[in-house]
PDB file of C-alpha atoms in Angstrom:
ATOM      1  CA  MET V  24       0.162   5.027 -14.491  1.00  0.00           C
ATOM      2  CA  SER V  25       2.506   2.537 -12.875  1.00  0.00           C
ATOM      3  CA  SER V  26       2.235   0.693  -9.534  1.00  0.00           C
ATOM      4  CA  GLU V  27       2.679   2.851  -6.438  1.00  0.00           C
ATOM      5  CA  LYS V  28       4.032   1.768  -3.081  1.00  0.00           C
ATOM      6  CA  VAL V  29       1.068   1.781  -0.727  1.00  0.00           C
ATOM      7  CA  CYS V  30       2.427   0.410   2.550  1.00  0.00           C
ATOM      8  CA  ALA V  31       4.397  -2.442   4.031  1.00  0.00           C
ATOM      9  CA  LEU V  32       2.588  -5.818   4.043  1.00  0.00           C
ATOM     10  CA  ASP V  33       2.941  -6.086   7.840  1.00  0.00           C
ATOM     11  CA  GLU V  34       1.041  -2.708   8.234  1.00  0.00           C
ATOM     12  CA  VAL V  35      -2.171  -4.386   7.064  1.00  0.00           C
ATOM     13  CA  PRO V  36      -3.850  -5.995  10.112  1.00  0.00           C
ATOM     14  CA  VAL V  37      -5.209  -9.566   9.826  1.00  0.00           C
ATOM     15  CA  ASN V  38      -9.033  -9.720   9.331  1.00  0.00           C
ATOM     16  CA  GLN V  39      -9.413  -5.901   9.171  1.00  0.00           C
ATOM     17  CA  ALA V  40      -9.548  -3.438   6.354  1.00  0.00           C
ATOM     18  CA  LEU V  41      -7.161  -0.527   5.828  1.00  0.00           C
ATOM     19  CA  ARG V  42      -8.224   2.373   3.592  1.00  0.00           C
ATOM     20  CA  VAL V  43      -5.605   3.691   1.233  1.00  0.00           C
ATOM     21  CA  VAL V  44      -5.770   6.171  -1.569  1.00  0.00           C
ATOM     22  CA  VAL V  45      -3.701   5.491  -4.627  1.00  0.00           C
ATOM     23  CA  GLY V  46      -3.770   7.797  -7.611  1.00  0.00           C
ATOM     24  CA  GLY V  47      -6.954   9.398  -6.263  1.00  0.00           C
ATOM     25  CA  VAL V  48      -8.735   6.007  -6.058  1.00  0.00           C
ATOM     26  CA  ALA V  49      -9.840   4.799  -2.622  1.00  0.00           C
ATOM     27  CA  ILE V  50      -9.047   1.153  -1.962  1.00  0.00           C
ATOM     28  CA  ALA V  51      -9.748  -1.162   0.880  1.00  0.00           C
ATOM     29  CA  LEU V  52      -6.762  -3.429   1.646  1.00  0.00           C
ATOM     30  CA  VAL V  53      -7.617  -6.568   3.550  1.00  0.00           C
ATOM     31  CA  LYS V  54      -5.282  -9.342   4.915  1.00  0.00           C
ATOM     32  CA  ASP V  55      -7.402 -12.450   5.369  1.00  0.00           C
ATOM     33  CA  SER V  56      -6.823 -15.029   8.092  1.00  0.00           C
ATOM     34  CA  ALA V  57      -4.738 -17.039   5.654  1.00  0.00           C
ATOM     35  CA  GLY V  58      -2.415 -14.072   5.307  1.00  0.00           C
ATOM     36  CA  GLU V  59      -3.447 -13.285   1.668  1.00  0.00           C
ATOM     37  CA  CYS V  60      -3.839  -9.655   0.878  1.00  0.00           C
ATOM     38  CA  HIS V  61      -6.706  -8.306  -1.196  1.00  0.00           C
ATOM     39  CA  ALA V  62      -7.482  -4.854  -2.704  1.00  0.00           C
ATOM     40  CA  ILE V  63     -11.035  -3.864  -3.600  1.00  0.00           C
ATOM     41  CA  GLY V  64     -12.787  -0.600  -4.278  1.00  0.00           C
ATOM     42  CA  ASP V  65     -13.446   1.133  -0.936  1.00  0.00           C
ATOM     43  CA  THR V  66     -16.797   2.641  -1.735  1.00  0.00           C
ATOM     44  CA  CYS V  67     -19.940   0.411  -1.302  1.00  0.00           C
ATOM     45  CA  THR V  68     -22.015   0.300  -4.481  1.00  0.00           C
ATOM     46  CA  HIS V  69     -25.252   0.670  -2.511  1.00  0.00           C
ATOM     47  CA  GLY V  70     -24.313   3.881  -0.763  1.00  0.00           C
ATOM     48  CA  ASP V  71     -21.330   6.249  -0.422  1.00  0.00           C
ATOM     49  CA  ILE V  72     -19.924   4.325   2.476  1.00  0.00           C
ATOM     50  CA  SER V  73     -16.284   3.350   3.085  1.00  0.00           C
ATOM     51  CA  LEU V  74     -16.002  -0.450   3.024  1.00  0.00           C
ATOM     52  CA  ALA V  75     -12.752  -0.232   5.032  1.00  0.00           C
ATOM     53  CA  GLU V  76     -14.913   0.742   8.044  1.00  0.00           C
ATOM     54  CA  GLY V  77     -16.737  -2.568   7.673  1.00  0.00           C
ATOM     55  CA  PHE V  78     -16.151  -6.113   8.872  1.00  0.00           C
ATOM     56  CA  VAL V  79     -13.940  -8.809   7.447  1.00  0.00           C
ATOM     57  CA  GLU V  80     -15.322 -12.332   7.641  1.00  0.00           C
ATOM     58  CA  ASP V  81     -13.660 -15.221   5.810  1.00  0.00           C
ATOM     59  CA  ASP V  82     -13.295 -14.047   2.213  1.00  0.00           C
ATOM     60  CA  THR V  83     -15.774 -11.089   2.455  1.00  0.00           C
ATOM     61  CA  LEU V  84     -15.839  -7.466   3.432  1.00  0.00           C
ATOM     62  CA  GLU V  85     -19.198  -6.300   4.895  1.00  0.00           C
ATOM     63  CA  CYS V  86     -20.456  -2.751   4.664  1.00  0.00           C
ATOM     64  CA  TRP V  87     -21.228  -1.551   8.146  1.00  0.00           C
ATOM     65  CA  ALA V  88     -24.144   0.573   7.154  1.00  0.00           C
ATOM     66  CA  HIS V  89     -26.445  -1.798   5.338  1.00  0.00           C
ATOM     67  CA  GLY V  90     -24.890  -5.218   5.612  1.00  0.00           C
ATOM     68  CA  SER V  91     -23.977  -5.982   1.950  1.00  0.00           C
ATOM     69  CA  LYS V  92     -21.072  -8.428   1.839  1.00  0.00           C
ATOM     70  CA  PHE V  93     -18.575  -8.222  -1.019  1.00  0.00           C
ATOM     71  CA  SER V  94     -16.257 -11.065  -2.233  1.00  0.00           C
ATOM     72  CA  LEU V  95     -12.610 -10.113  -1.664  1.00  0.00           C
ATOM     73  CA  GLU V  96     -11.770 -12.309  -4.730  1.00  0.00           C
ATOM     74  CA  THR V  97     -14.257 -11.017  -7.235  1.00  0.00           C
ATOM     75  CA  GLY V  98     -15.763  -7.792  -5.753  1.00  0.00           C
ATOM     76  CA  LYS V  99     -19.247  -9.117  -6.356  1.00  0.00           C
ATOM     77  CA  PRO V 100     -21.900  -8.445  -3.688  1.00  0.00           C
ATOM     78  CA  LEU V 101     -23.018 -11.644  -2.037  1.00  0.00           C
ATOM     79  CA  THR V 102     -25.921 -10.096  -0.163  1.00  0.00           C
ATOM     80  CA  LEU V 103     -28.362  -7.287  -0.776  1.00  0.00           C
ATOM     81  CA  PRO V 104     -28.977  -4.381  -0.812  1.00  0.00           C
ATOM     82  CA  ALA V 105     -25.960  -3.935  -3.023  1.00  0.00           C
ATOM     83  CA  TYR V 106     -26.124  -5.508  -6.460  1.00  0.00           C
ATOM     84  CA  GLU V 107     -23.239  -3.933  -8.372  1.00  0.00           C
ATOM     85  CA  PRO V 108     -19.648  -5.201  -7.818  1.00  0.00           C
ATOM     86  CA  VAL V 109     -16.729  -3.090  -6.628  1.00  0.00           C
ATOM     87  CA  PRO V 110     -13.497  -3.203  -8.568  1.00  0.00           C
ATOM     88  CA  VAL V 111     -10.685  -5.644  -7.554  1.00  0.00           C
ATOM     89  CA  PHE V 112      -7.122  -4.507  -7.927  1.00  0.00           C
ATOM     90  CA  ALA V 113      -4.079  -6.584  -8.418  1.00  0.00           C
ATOM     91  CA  ILE V 114      -1.467  -6.374  -5.695  1.00  0.00           C
ATOM     92  CA  GLU V 115       2.255  -6.797  -6.181  1.00  0.00           C
ATOM     93  CA  VAL V 116       4.365  -7.452  -3.081  1.00  0.00           C
ATOM     94  CA  VAL V 117       8.006  -6.579  -3.523  1.00  0.00           C
ATOM     95  CA  ASP V 118      10.444  -6.845  -0.620  1.00  0.00           C
ATOM     96  CA  GLY V 119       7.619  -6.811   1.883  1.00  0.00           C
ATOM     97  CA  ASP V 120       5.930  -3.715   0.462  1.00  0.00           C
ATOM     98  CA  ILE V 121       2.520  -3.582  -1.293  1.00  0.00           C
ATOM     99  CA  TYR V 122       2.319  -1.957  -4.711  1.00  0.00           C
ATOM    100  CA  ILE V 123      -0.926  -1.169  -6.556  1.00  0.00           C
ATOM    101  CA  ASP V 124      -1.710   0.340  -9.958  1.00  0.00           C
ATOM    102  CA  PRO V 125      -5.255   1.784  -9.505  1.00  0.00           C
ATOM    103  CA  THR V 126      -5.768   1.861 -13.291  1.00  0.00           C
ATOM    104  CA  VAL V 127      -5.468  -1.896 -13.570  1.00  0.00           C
ATOM    105  CA  THR V 128      -8.221  -4.062 -12.258  1.00  0.00           C
ATOM    106  CA  LYS V 129      -8.510  -7.810 -12.198  1.00  0.00           C
ATOM    107  CA  VAL V 130     -10.736  -9.328 -14.913  1.00  0.00           C
ATOM    108  CA  ILE V 131     -13.351 -11.455 -13.162  1.00  0.00           C
ATOM    109  CA  ASP V 132     -15.580 -13.829 -15.022  1.00  0.00           C
TER     110      ASP V 132
END
């Protein structure tokens, strides 16, 4: 699969998450306060909850149901009860539009 156009960069609100589905994969898009855009798996690994409905704080996205915070950079949970990471997807911005290939995740050490 190749990258798909998801939305315009200016459609992603600052410090909020936007749920998109690309190639059948639910992704939470987040533009942080510095204006950098992140794409992580939208489903909390602790429960079947949409992370896009959660809270953005600094470089984390917090699940609204149980409070697990996930790093926007690595997808790793920073607080319990989640202990498994969510995938992190590479974003390509071309002419102000966001493109994502849901089959390609960032390799995080």
